[in-house]
Coordinates of C-alpha atoms in Angstrom, one line a residue:
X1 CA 77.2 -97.8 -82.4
X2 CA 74.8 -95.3 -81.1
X3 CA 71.4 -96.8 -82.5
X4 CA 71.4 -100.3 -83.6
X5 CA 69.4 -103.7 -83.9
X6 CA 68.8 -106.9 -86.1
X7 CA 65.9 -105.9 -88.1
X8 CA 64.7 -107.1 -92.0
X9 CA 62.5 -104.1 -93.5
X10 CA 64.5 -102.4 -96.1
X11 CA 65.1 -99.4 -94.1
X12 CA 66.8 -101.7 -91.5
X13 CA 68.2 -104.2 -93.6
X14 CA 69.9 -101.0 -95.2
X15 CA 71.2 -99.7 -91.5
X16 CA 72.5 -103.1 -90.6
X17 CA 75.0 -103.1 -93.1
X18 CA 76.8 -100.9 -91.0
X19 CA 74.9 -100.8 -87.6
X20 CA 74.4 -104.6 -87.0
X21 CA 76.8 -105.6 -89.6
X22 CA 74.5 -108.6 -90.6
X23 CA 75.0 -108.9 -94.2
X24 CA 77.7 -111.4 -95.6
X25 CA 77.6 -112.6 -99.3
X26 CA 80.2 -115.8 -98.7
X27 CA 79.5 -119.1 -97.1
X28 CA 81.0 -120.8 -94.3
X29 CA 80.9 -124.4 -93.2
X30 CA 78.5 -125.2 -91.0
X31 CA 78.0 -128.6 -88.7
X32 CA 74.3 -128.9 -87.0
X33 CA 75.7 -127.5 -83.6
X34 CA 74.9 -123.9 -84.0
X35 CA 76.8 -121.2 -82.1
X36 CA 77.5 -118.2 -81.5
X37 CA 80.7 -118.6 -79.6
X38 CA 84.0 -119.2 -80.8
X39 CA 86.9 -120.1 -79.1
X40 CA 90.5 -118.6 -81.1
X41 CA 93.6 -120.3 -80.6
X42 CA 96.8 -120.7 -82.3
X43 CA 100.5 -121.3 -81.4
X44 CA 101.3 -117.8 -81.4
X45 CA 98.9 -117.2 -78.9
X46 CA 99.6 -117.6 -75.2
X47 CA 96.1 -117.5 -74.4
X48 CA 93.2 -118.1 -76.0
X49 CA 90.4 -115.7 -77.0
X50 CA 87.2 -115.7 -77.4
X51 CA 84.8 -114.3 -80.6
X52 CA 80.8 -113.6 -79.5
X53 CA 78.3 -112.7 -82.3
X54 CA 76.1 -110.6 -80.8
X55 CA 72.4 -108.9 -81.7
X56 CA 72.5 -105.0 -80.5
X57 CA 68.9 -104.7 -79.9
X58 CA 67.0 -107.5 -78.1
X59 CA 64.0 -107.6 -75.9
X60 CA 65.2 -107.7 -72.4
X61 CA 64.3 -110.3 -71.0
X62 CA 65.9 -112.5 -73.5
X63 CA 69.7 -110.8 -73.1
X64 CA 71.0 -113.7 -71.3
X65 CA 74.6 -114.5 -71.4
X66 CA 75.7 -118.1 -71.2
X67 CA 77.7 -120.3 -69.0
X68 CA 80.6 -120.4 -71.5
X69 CA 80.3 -116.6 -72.0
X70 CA 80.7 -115.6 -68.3
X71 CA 83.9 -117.7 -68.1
X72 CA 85.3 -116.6 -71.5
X73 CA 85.1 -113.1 -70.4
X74 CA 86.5 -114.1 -66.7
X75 CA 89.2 -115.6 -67.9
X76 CA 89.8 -112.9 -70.6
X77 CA 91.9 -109.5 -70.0
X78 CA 89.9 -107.1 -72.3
X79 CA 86.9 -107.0 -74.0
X80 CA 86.5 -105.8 -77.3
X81 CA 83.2 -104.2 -79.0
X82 CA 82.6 -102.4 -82.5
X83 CA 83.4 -99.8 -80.6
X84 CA 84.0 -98.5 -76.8
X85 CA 80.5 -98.5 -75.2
X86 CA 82.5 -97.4 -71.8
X87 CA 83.4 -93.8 -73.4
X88 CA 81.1 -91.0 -73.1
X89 CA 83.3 -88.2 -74.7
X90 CA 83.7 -90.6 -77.7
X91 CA 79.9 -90.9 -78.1
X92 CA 79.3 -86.5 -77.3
X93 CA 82.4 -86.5 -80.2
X94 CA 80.9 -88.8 -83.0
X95 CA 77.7 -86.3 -82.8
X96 CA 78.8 -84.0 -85.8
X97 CA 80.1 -87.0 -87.9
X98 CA 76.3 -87.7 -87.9
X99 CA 75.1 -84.9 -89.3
X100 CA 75.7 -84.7 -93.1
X101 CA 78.0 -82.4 -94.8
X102 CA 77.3 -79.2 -96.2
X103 CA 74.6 -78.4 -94.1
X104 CA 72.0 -80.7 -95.9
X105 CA 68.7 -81.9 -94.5
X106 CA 66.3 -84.2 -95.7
X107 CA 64.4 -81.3 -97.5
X108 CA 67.3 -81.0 -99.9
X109 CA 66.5 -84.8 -100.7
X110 CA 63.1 -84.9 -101.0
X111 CA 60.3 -83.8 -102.7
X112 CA 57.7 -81.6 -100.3
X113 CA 55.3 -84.7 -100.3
X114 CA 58.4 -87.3 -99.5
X115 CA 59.3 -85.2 -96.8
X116 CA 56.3 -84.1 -95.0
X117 CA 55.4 -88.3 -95.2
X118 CA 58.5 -88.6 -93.4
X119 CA 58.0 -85.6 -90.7
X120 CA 54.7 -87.0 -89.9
X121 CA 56.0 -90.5 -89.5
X122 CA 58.8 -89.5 -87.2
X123 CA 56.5 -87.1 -85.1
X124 CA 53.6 -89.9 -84.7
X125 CA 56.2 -92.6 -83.3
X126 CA 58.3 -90.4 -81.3
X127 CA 62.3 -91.3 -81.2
X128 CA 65.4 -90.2 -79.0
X129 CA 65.6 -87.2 -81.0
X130 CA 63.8 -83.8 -82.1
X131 CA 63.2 -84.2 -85.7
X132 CA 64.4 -80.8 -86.3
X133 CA 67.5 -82.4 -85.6
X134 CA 67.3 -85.8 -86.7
X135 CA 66.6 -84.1 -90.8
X136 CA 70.2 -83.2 -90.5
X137 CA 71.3 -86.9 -89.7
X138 CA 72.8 -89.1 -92.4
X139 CA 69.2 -91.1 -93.2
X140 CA 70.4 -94.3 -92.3
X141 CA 71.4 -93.0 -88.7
X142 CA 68.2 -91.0 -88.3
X143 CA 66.3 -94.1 -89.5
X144 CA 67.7 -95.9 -86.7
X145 CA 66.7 -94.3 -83.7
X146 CA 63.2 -95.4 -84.3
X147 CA 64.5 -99.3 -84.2
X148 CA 62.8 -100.0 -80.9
X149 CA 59.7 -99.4 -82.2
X150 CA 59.8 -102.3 -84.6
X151 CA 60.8 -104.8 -81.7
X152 CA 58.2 -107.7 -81.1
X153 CA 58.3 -106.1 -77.1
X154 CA 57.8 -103.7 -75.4
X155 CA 61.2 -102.9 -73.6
X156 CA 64.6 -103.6 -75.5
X157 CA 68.5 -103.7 -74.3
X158 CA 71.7 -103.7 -76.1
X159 CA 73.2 -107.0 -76.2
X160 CA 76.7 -105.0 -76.2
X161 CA 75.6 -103.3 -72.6
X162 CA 74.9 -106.7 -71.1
X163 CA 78.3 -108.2 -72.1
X164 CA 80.0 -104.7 -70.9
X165 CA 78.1 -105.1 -67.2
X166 CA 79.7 -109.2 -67.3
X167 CA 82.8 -107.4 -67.9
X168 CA 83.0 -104.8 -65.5
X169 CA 82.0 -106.9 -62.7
X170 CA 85.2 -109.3 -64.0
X171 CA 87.0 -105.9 -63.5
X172 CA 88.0 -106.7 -67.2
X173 CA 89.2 -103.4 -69.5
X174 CA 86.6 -102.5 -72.1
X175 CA 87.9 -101.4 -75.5
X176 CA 86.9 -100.8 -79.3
X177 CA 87.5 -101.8 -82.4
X178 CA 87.0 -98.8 -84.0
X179 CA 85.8 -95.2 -83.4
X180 CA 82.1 -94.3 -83.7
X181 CA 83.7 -91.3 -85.4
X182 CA 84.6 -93.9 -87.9
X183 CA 82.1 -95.4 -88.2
X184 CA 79.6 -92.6 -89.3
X185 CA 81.8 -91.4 -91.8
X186 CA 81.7 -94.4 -93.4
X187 CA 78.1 -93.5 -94.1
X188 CA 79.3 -90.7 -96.4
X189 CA 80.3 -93.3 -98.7
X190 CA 76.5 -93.8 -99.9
X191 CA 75.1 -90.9 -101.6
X192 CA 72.5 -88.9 -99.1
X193 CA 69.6 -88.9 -101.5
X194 CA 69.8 -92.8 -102.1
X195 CA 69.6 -93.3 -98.5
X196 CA 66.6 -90.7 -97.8
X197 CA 65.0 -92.6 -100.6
X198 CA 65.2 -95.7 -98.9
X199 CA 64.0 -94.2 -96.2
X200 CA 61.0 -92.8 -97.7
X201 CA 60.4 -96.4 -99.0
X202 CA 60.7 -97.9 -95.3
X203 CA 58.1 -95.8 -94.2
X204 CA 55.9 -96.7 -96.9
X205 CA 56.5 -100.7 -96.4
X206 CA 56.4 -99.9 -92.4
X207 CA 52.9 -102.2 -91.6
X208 CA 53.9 -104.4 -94.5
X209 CA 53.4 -107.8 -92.9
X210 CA 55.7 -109.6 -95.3
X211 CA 58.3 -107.5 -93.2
X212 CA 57.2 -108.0 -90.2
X213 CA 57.1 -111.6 -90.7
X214 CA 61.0 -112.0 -92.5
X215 CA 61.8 -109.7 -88.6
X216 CA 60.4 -113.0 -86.9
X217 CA 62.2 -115.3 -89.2
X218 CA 65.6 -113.2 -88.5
X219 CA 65.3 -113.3 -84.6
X220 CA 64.4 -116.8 -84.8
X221 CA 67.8 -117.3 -86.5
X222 CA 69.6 -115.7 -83.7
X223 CA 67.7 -117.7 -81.3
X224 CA 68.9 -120.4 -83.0
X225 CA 72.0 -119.6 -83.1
X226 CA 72.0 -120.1 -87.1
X227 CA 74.8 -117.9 -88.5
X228 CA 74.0 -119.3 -92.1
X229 CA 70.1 -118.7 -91.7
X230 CA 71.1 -115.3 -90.8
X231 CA 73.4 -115.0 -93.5
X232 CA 70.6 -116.5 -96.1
X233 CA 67.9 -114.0 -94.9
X234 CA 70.4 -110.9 -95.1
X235 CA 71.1 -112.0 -98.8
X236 CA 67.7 -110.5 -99.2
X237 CA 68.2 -106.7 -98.9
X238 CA 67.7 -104.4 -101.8
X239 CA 70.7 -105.4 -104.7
X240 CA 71.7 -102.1 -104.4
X241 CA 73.8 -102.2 -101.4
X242 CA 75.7 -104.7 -102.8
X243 CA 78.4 -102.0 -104.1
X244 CA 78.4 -101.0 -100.7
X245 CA 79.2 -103.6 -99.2
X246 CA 82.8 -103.6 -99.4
X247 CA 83.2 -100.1 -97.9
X248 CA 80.3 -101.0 -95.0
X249 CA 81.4 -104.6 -94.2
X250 CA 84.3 -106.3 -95.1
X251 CA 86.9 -103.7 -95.5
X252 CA 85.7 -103.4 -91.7
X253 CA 86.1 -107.0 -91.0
X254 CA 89.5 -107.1 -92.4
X255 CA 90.7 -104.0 -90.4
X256 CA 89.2 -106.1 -87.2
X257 CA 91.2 -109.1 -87.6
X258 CA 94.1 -107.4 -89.0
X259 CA 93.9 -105.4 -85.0
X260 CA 93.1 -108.6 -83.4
X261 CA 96.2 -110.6 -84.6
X262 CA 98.3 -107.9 -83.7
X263 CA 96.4 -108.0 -80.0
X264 CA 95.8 -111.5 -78.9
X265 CA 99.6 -112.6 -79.4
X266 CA 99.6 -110.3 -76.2
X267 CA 96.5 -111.0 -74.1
X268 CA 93.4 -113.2 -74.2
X269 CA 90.3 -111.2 -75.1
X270 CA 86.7 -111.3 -75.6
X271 CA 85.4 -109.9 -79.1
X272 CA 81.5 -109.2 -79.5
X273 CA 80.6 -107.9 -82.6
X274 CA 77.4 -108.2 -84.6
X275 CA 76.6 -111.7 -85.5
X276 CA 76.6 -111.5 -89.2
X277 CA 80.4 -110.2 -89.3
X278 CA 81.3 -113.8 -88.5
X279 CA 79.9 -116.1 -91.1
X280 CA 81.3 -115.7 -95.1
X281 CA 84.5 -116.1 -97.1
X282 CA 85.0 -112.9 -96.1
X283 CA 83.3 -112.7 -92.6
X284 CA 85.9 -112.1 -89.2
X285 CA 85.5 -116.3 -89.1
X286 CA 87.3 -117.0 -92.2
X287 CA 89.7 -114.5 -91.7
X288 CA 91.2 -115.7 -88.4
X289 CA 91.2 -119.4 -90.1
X290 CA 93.5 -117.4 -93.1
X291 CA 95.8 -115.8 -90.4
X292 CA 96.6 -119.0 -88.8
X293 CA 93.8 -119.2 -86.0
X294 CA 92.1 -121.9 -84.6
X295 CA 87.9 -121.5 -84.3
X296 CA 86.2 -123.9 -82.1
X297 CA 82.9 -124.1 -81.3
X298 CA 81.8 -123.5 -77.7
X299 CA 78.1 -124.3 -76.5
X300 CA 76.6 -120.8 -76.1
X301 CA 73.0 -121.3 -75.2
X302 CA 70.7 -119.7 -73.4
X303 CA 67.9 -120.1 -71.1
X304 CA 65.8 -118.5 -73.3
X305 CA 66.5 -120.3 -76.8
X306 CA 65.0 -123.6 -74.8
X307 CA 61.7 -121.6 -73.7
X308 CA 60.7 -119.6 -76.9
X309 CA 57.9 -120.9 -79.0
X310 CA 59.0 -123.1 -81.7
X311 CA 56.6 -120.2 -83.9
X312 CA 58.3 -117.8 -82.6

């Protein structure tokens, strides 16, 4: 993805359906050893793999890989993302899927007061883009480049581009799961005018601090390494999406492991993908268990899990 992060405000809980794919309406068995780490086997596999749930936008100086982690990916061939981090003319290409079609802009969407709340909202914190650009963005996507702003620091890394450096110094192949090209267009597949909306209602809930304090509860979760906390606190997001969800999540996840089995009969590989795809009936977890594939747990913790706050 181009812009993404692990966020709870409706806005964001709306983007990480597709952009942090942490939304899953099954349940998964669960044992008081959290993880993030799985280790895929299977007797069609000559080697095994390994499947990482990741967070795409954490404060830097918690992106910390683990023990396990490094070696997984050493001993792997390829690493796998969402998508291939490691192409730049993929990234220039996917810029016109993120524009919407027929030449509409937020203005279309709104009314005059709705839009000029959400001019002046862009404008006063400042994001990657122009805003005379970002009003021709699919909502969700234009929402997103303001995600570092809502981070409880003050500088931020992708999770992704920490694992990719791990792999390139293993001389390992980096590869995607699917196009970003893809992955935008899926966005056409919620009507513009509901996104803007929630976009509008975003900005209005912005210094809410029930918001800010369900953020805290859902990094604490990844800290923890609790997939189904994670999974419990994404259950939360507007009722709306839930006819979404299909198109924006599982459909995805089937496509993934549907690749995968196909790939690691061939090679062993490292798969880090946002941390809610794994947990669920129908999360990439599951799945692998339904196609014949092994999941064990591997100790993935960090340095940082055993210094942050319990408050935190």
């Amino acid at each position: 993805m181009l812009f993404r992060s692990l966020t709870s405000i409706k806005m964001k809980k709306l983007n990480s359906l597709l952009l942090a794919g942490l939304i899953s309406l099954g349940a998964i068995a669960q044992s008081s050893a959290n993880t993030l780490l799985w280790k895929i086997s299977g007797k069609e596999l000559a080697k095994p793999s390994y499947l990482y749930g990741t967070i795409h936008l954490i404060c830097s100086d918690e992106a910390e890989l683990s023990t396990n982690l490094k070696n997984a990916i050493k001993e792997a061939e390829e690493v796998y993302f969402e998508v291939d981090l490691d192409n730049i003319f993929e990234m220039m290409g996917a810029m016109n899927q993120m524009k919407m079609k027929g030449d509409t802009t937020l203005k279309d969407l709104l009314s005059v007061e709705e839009y000029e709340k959400v001019r002046s909202y862009f404008e006063s914190k400042g994001s990657l883009l122009p805003f005379s650009m970002l009003e021709t963005f699919k909502p969700m996507l234009a929402a997103s480049t303001l995600e570092k702003g809502s981070m409880p620091c003050g500088n931020t890394t992708m999770m992704e581009q920490v694992i990719m450096e791990e792999a390139k110094r293993s001389g390992k192949k980096v590869q995607g799961l699917e196009t970003m090209q893809y992955q935008a267009g899926l966005l056409d597949s919620i009507p513009y005018r509901y996104q803007a909306k929630q976009l509008v209602e975003y900005i209005s809930q912005s210094d809410n601090s029930a918001a800010d304090d369900q953020m805290k509860a859902m990094f604490k979760a990844y800290r923890d390494q609790d997939l189904k906390k994670l999974e419990v606190l994404m259950m939360e997001t507007d009722p709306g999406m839930a006819k979404f969800t299909d198109i924006l999540l599982f459909n995805r996840n089937r496509n993934w492991v549907e690749k995968l089995a196909r790939l690691m009969k061939e090679k062993g590989l490292v798969i880090a993908v946002g941390a809610g795809h794994l947990p669920g009936e129908k999360g990439v977890l599951s799945l692998l268990r339904e196609a014949d594939r092994k999941s064990t747990r591997l100790n993935s913790s960090h340095e940082w899990i055993s210094r942050m706050p319990s408050s935190a």
